[in-house]
């Protein structure tokens, strides 16, 4: 083609890089294709080289096996027991908490208050001051829930006599545990306590827990938790911040079992009333189910799939499938992107907190944000914005789980298997739906929204995994 013929044709362009260049051409009616491309890993040479080390068929095979185990997971509710009777490693003066390991001095104010409340509830001390003395005398053992096959939302406090859900992953035989959700008001999970808190926990221990145990002892394993989650997603939940539909489904399953077990009618009425007024009641059960599935999928050599994300208002930690018992830990991020109640701001809030990020890790919550149009405002827009966010989450996941369908996206399966390689390469981090609690006592929840996992923790994991694989070679 002669040069004059080339320049006499209508211009067609492909824009790679900054979209503004292509957008300028489009305004001039030039046919332009915008290619969404950026330098991998932000151009960091060390990270790019690390990614090359862990981009191979061996890792792909390991990731496929990890996802296969997640998809095969079948978490069923088999019982409710006292924490100290079933949770591995829980001693008579143990208090477990959310997130990575913490000393008392490093605990955020909310976790500290939750610990003090648990001590008073257990009867080890009569008030805050005497509870604090026990801690100063090293009479209380602290440990993360995740180290004991357990999870808890927000502060995540679990003490020995609390009743816990017992969920078994029927496909692999392992179990996980979580407490009952306390609901709104002054509660341990929102980092505070008063007489009403202790009364509620006592009712859980003496009435609610034993009655559920009685019902489940007779018909253990009849409730598949992920079946309820899948239905909840189709009914407008994302099963983390919005749990109304899933909670209703849990009530529907439990009530006949309670009646058939001969539980007193007034007790059943009180229990149903409490569950119905607590929109997040099903959260803890879904968390235990997620934990059971991800624990079974953990440990595949060379897997780059995240098998746990957790935070406690001080630290943020992740566990990666192929890195054994190693945890990668950084500072818990401030909750900048949340919607705060009138009169409150990020300056008032405890940093990102709770084991409930296990929900996103298994593939719902923030990974199925588009299922819950009523909370689309959390990301500063409407349903279209939530759908776009879900597309981003799919770009950092290894695959999709068709069990958890997203109606607003033509019933596409939920993004499942967060891959540290894809996070570091794209700079897109997982989002986590969350509540926000105040730093000071007596206030509790002050907002809700989304948290974004810190990119630095995924970078650290990529570098560590590349080093490990290089050493093996």
PDB file of N, CA, C and O in Angstrom, residues 223-252:
ATOM      1  N   UNK A 223     -28.609 -30.362  58.457  1.00  0.00           N
ATOM      2  CA  UNK A 223     -28.584 -29.015  57.901  1.00  0.00           C
ATOM      3  C   UNK A 223     -27.259 -28.786  57.179  1.00  0.00           C
ATOM      4  O   UNK A 223     -26.196 -28.726  57.796  1.00  0.00           O
ATOM      5  N   UNK A 224     -27.319 -28.684  55.850  1.00  0.00           N
ATOM      6  CA  UNK A 224     -26.146 -28.341  55.043  1.00  0.00           C
ATOM      7  C   UNK A 224     -26.055 -26.819  54.987  1.00  0.00           C
ATOM      8  O   UNK A 224     -26.892 -26.157  54.386  1.00  0.00           O
ATOM      9  N   UNK A 225     -25.050 -26.251  55.612  1.00  0.00           N
ATOM     10  CA  UNK A 225     -24.970 -24.798  55.776  1.00  0.00           C
ATOM     11  C   UNK A 225     -24.817 -24.096  54.441  1.00  0.00           C
ATOM     12  O   UNK A 225     -25.432 -23.047  54.202  1.00  0.00           O
ATOM     13  N   UNK A 226     -24.018 -24.639  53.541  1.00  0.00           N
ATOM     14  CA  UNK A 226     -23.813 -23.976  52.256  1.00  0.00           C
ATOM     15  C   UNK A 226     -25.066 -23.995  51.386  1.00  0.00           C
ATOM     16  O   UNK A 226     -25.238 -23.128  50.528  1.00  0.00           O
ATOM     17  N   UNK A 227     -25.950 -24.978  51.587  1.00  0.00           N
ATOM     18  CA  UNK A 227     -27.231 -24.937  50.882  1.00  0.00           C
ATOM     19  C   UNK A 227     -28.042 -23.716  51.314  1.00  0.00           C
ATOM     20  O   UNK A 227     -28.684 -23.046  50.483  1.00  0.00           O
ATOM     21  N   UNK A 228     -28.003 -23.411  52.615  1.00  0.00           N
ATOM     22  CA  UNK A 228     -28.708 -22.226  53.114  1.00  0.00           C
ATOM     23  C   UNK A 228     -28.062 -20.954  52.583  1.00  0.00           C
ATOM     24  O   UNK A 228     -28.753 -19.999  52.212  1.00  0.00           O
ATOM     25  N   UNK A 229     -26.738 -20.924  52.545  1.00  0.00           N
ATOM     26  CA  UNK A 229     -26.023 -19.761  52.022  1.00  0.00           C
ATOM     27  C   UNK A 229     -26.397 -19.512  50.565  1.00  0.00           C
ATOM     28  O   UNK A 229     -26.668 -18.367  50.160  1.00  0.00           O
ATOM     29  N   UNK A 230     -26.421 -20.564  49.759  1.00  0.00           N
ATOM     30  CA  UNK A 230     -26.765 -20.421  48.342  1.00  0.00           C
ATOM     31  C   UNK A 230     -28.161 -19.843  48.165  1.00  0.00           C
ATOM     32  O   UNK A 230     -28.387 -18.966  47.314  1.00  0.00           O
ATOM     33  N   UNK A 231     -29.097 -20.311  48.982  1.00  0.00           N
ATOM     34  CA  UNK A 231     -30.455 -19.760  48.920  1.00  0.00           C
ATOM     35  C   UNK A 231     -30.471 -18.302  49.371  1.00  0.00           C
ATOM     36  O   UNK A 231     -31.153 -17.463  48.776  1.00  0.00           O
ATOM     37  N   UNK A 232     -29.722 -17.993  50.424  1.00  0.00           N
ATOM     38  CA  UNK A 232     -29.664 -16.622  50.918  1.00  0.00           C
ATOM     39  C   UNK A 232     -29.140 -15.653  49.881  1.00  0.00           C
ATOM     40  O   UNK A 232     -29.642 -14.525  49.746  1.00  0.00           O
ATOM     41  N   UNK A 233     -28.129 -16.081  49.116  1.00  0.00           N
ATOM     42  CA  UNK A 233     -27.575 -15.229  48.065  1.00  0.00           C
ATOM     43  C   UNK A 233     -28.625 -14.909  47.005  1.00  0.00           C
ATOM     44  O   UNK A 233     -28.684 -13.787  46.483  1.00  0.00           O
ATOM     45  N   UNK A 234     -29.466 -15.887  46.691  1.00  0.00           N
ATOM     46  CA  UNK A 234     -30.507 -15.661  45.673  1.00  0.00           C
ATOM     47  C   UNK A 234     -31.645 -14.803  46.203  1.00  0.00           C
ATOM     48  O   UNK A 234     -32.486 -14.333  45.441  1.00  0.00           O
ATOM     49  N   UNK A 235     -31.658 -14.570  47.534  1.00  0.00           N
ATOM     50  CA  UNK A 235     -32.728 -13.802  48.165  1.00  0.00           C
ATOM     51  C   UNK A 235     -32.264 -12.419  48.633  1.00  0.00           C
ATOM     52  O   UNK A 235     -32.949 -11.757  49.395  1.00  0.00           O
ATOM     53  N   UNK A 236     -31.101 -11.982  48.164  1.00  0.00           N
ATOM     54  CA  UNK A 236     -30.661 -10.611  48.452  1.00  0.00           C
ATOM     55  C   UNK A 236     -29.598 -10.460  49.512  1.00  0.00           C
ATOM     56  O   UNK A 236     -29.239  -9.338  49.866  1.00  0.00           O
ATOM     57  N   UNK A 237     -29.070 -11.560  50.039  1.00  0.00           N
ATOM     58  CA  UNK A 237     -27.956 -11.481  50.988  1.00  0.00           C
ATOM     59  C   UNK A 237     -26.622 -11.541  50.245  1.00  0.00           C
ATOM     60  O   UNK A 237     -26.552 -12.056  49.120  1.00  0.00           O
ATOM     61  N   UNK A 238     -25.557 -11.036  50.889  1.00  0.00           N
ATOM     62  CA  UNK A 238     -24.205 -11.431  50.478  1.00  0.00           C
ATOM     63  C   UNK A 238     -23.582 -12.235  51.615  1.00  0.00           C
ATOM     64  O   UNK A 238     -22.436 -12.628  51.556  1.00  0.00           O
ATOM     65  N   UNK A 239     -24.361 -12.448  52.690  1.00  0.00           N
ATOM     66  CA  UNK A 239     -24.077 -13.370  53.790  1.00  0.00           C
ATOM     67  C   UNK A 239     -22.935 -12.891  54.689  1.00  0.00           C
ATOM     68  O   UNK A 239     -22.309 -13.680  55.374  1.00  0.00           O
ATOM     69  N   UNK A 240     -22.665 -11.593  54.669  1.00  0.00           N
ATOM     70  CA  UNK A 240     -21.679 -11.053  55.608  1.00  0.00           C
ATOM     71  C   UNK A 240     -22.282  -9.881  56.363  1.00  0.00           C
ATOM     72  O   UNK A 240     -22.607  -9.995  57.541  1.00  0.00           O
ATOM     73  N   UNK A 241     -22.490  -8.777  55.681  1.00  0.00           N
ATOM     74  CA  UNK A 241     -23.160  -7.638  56.310  1.00  0.00           C
ATOM     75  C   UNK A 241     -24.674  -7.816  56.245  1.00  0.00           C
ATOM     76  O   UNK A 241     -25.383  -7.538  57.200  1.00  0.00           O
ATOM     77  N   UNK A 242     -25.167  -8.280  55.095  1.00  0.00           N
ATOM     78  CA  UNK A 242     -26.608  -8.541  54.969  1.00  0.00           C
ATOM     79  C   UNK A 242     -26.857 -10.033  55.067  1.00  0.00           C
ATOM     80  O   UNK A 242     -26.454 -10.805  54.179  1.00  0.00           O
ATOM     81  N   UNK A 243     -27.523 -10.447  56.151  1.00  0.00           N
ATOM     82  CA  UNK A 243     -27.753 -11.878  56.417  1.00  0.00           C
ATOM     83  C   UNK A 243     -29.217 -12.185  56.691  1.00  0.00           C
ATOM     84  O   UNK A 243     -29.543 -13.264  57.207  1.00  0.00           O
ATOM     85  N   UNK A 244     -30.126 -11.238  56.392  1.00  0.00           N
ATOM     86  CA  UNK A 244     -31.531 -11.408  56.789  1.00  0.00           C
ATOM     87  C   UNK A 244     -32.159 -12.684  56.235  1.00  0.00           C
ATOM     88  O   UNK A 244     -32.834 -13.434  56.952  1.00  0.00           O
ATOM     89  N   UNK A 245     -31.967 -12.924  54.933  1.00  0.00           N
ATOM     90  CA  UNK A 245     -32.605 -14.086  54.309  1.00  0.00           C
ATOM     91  C   UNK A 245     -32.017 -15.381  54.848  1.00  0.00           C
ATOM     92  O   UNK A 245     -32.760 -16.329  55.164  1.00  0.00           O
ATOM     93  N   UNK A 246     -30.690 -15.427  54.961  1.00  0.00           N
ATOM     94  CA  UNK A 246     -30.040 -16.644  55.460  1.00  0.00           C
ATOM     95  C   UNK A 246     -30.445 -16.914  56.904  1.00  0.00           C
ATOM     96  O   UNK A 246     -30.657 -18.077  57.295  1.00  0.00           O
ATOM     97  N   UNK A 247     -30.577 -15.867  57.704  1.00  0.00           N
ATOM     98  CA  UNK A 247     -31.036 -16.032  59.081  1.00  0.00           C
ATOM     99  C   UNK A 247     -32.441 -16.625  59.117  1.00  0.00           C
ATOM    100  O   UNK A 247     -32.725 -17.538  59.908  1.00  0.00           O
ATOM    101  N   UNK A 248     -33.327 -16.132  58.258  1.00  0.00           N
ATOM    102  CA  UNK A 248     -34.692 -16.677  58.197  1.00  0.00           C
ATOM    103  C   UNK A 248     -34.668 -18.158  57.832  1.00  0.00           C
ATOM    104  O   UNK A 248     -35.464 -18.958  58.369  1.00  0.00           O
ATOM    105  N   UNK A 249     -33.754 -18.544  56.950  1.00  0.00           N
ATOM    106  CA  UNK A 249     -33.649 -19.945  56.549  1.00  0.00           C
ATOM    107  C   UNK A 249     -33.125 -20.815  57.688  1.00  0.00           C
ATOM    108  O   UNK A 249     -33.556 -21.965  57.857  1.00  0.00           O
ATOM    109  N   UNK A 250     -32.212 -20.284  58.477  1.00  0.00           N
ATOM    110  CA  UNK A 250     -31.708 -21.019  59.642  1.00  0.00           C
ATOM    111  C   UNK A 250     -32.850 -21.252  60.645  1.00  0.00           C
ATOM    112  O   UNK A 250     -33.010 -22.354  61.179  1.00  0.00           O
ATOM    113  N   UNK A 251     -33.621 -20.197  60.904  1.00  0.00           N
ATOM    114  CA  UNK A 251     -34.770 -20.333  61.814  1.00  0.00           C
ATOM    115  C   UNK A 251     -35.725 -21.406  61.301  1.00  0.00           C
ATOM    116  O   UNK A 251     -36.209 -22.266  62.063  1.00  0.00           O
ATOM    117  N   UNK A 252     -35.988 -21.371  60.006  1.00  0.00           N
ATOM    118  CA  UNK A 252     -36.896 -22.346  59.384  1.00  0.00           C
ATOM    119  C   UNK A 252     -36.413 -23.780  59.604  1.00  0.00           C
ATOM    120  O   UNK A 252     -37.227 -24.694  59.822  1.00  0.00           O
TER     121      UNK A 252
END
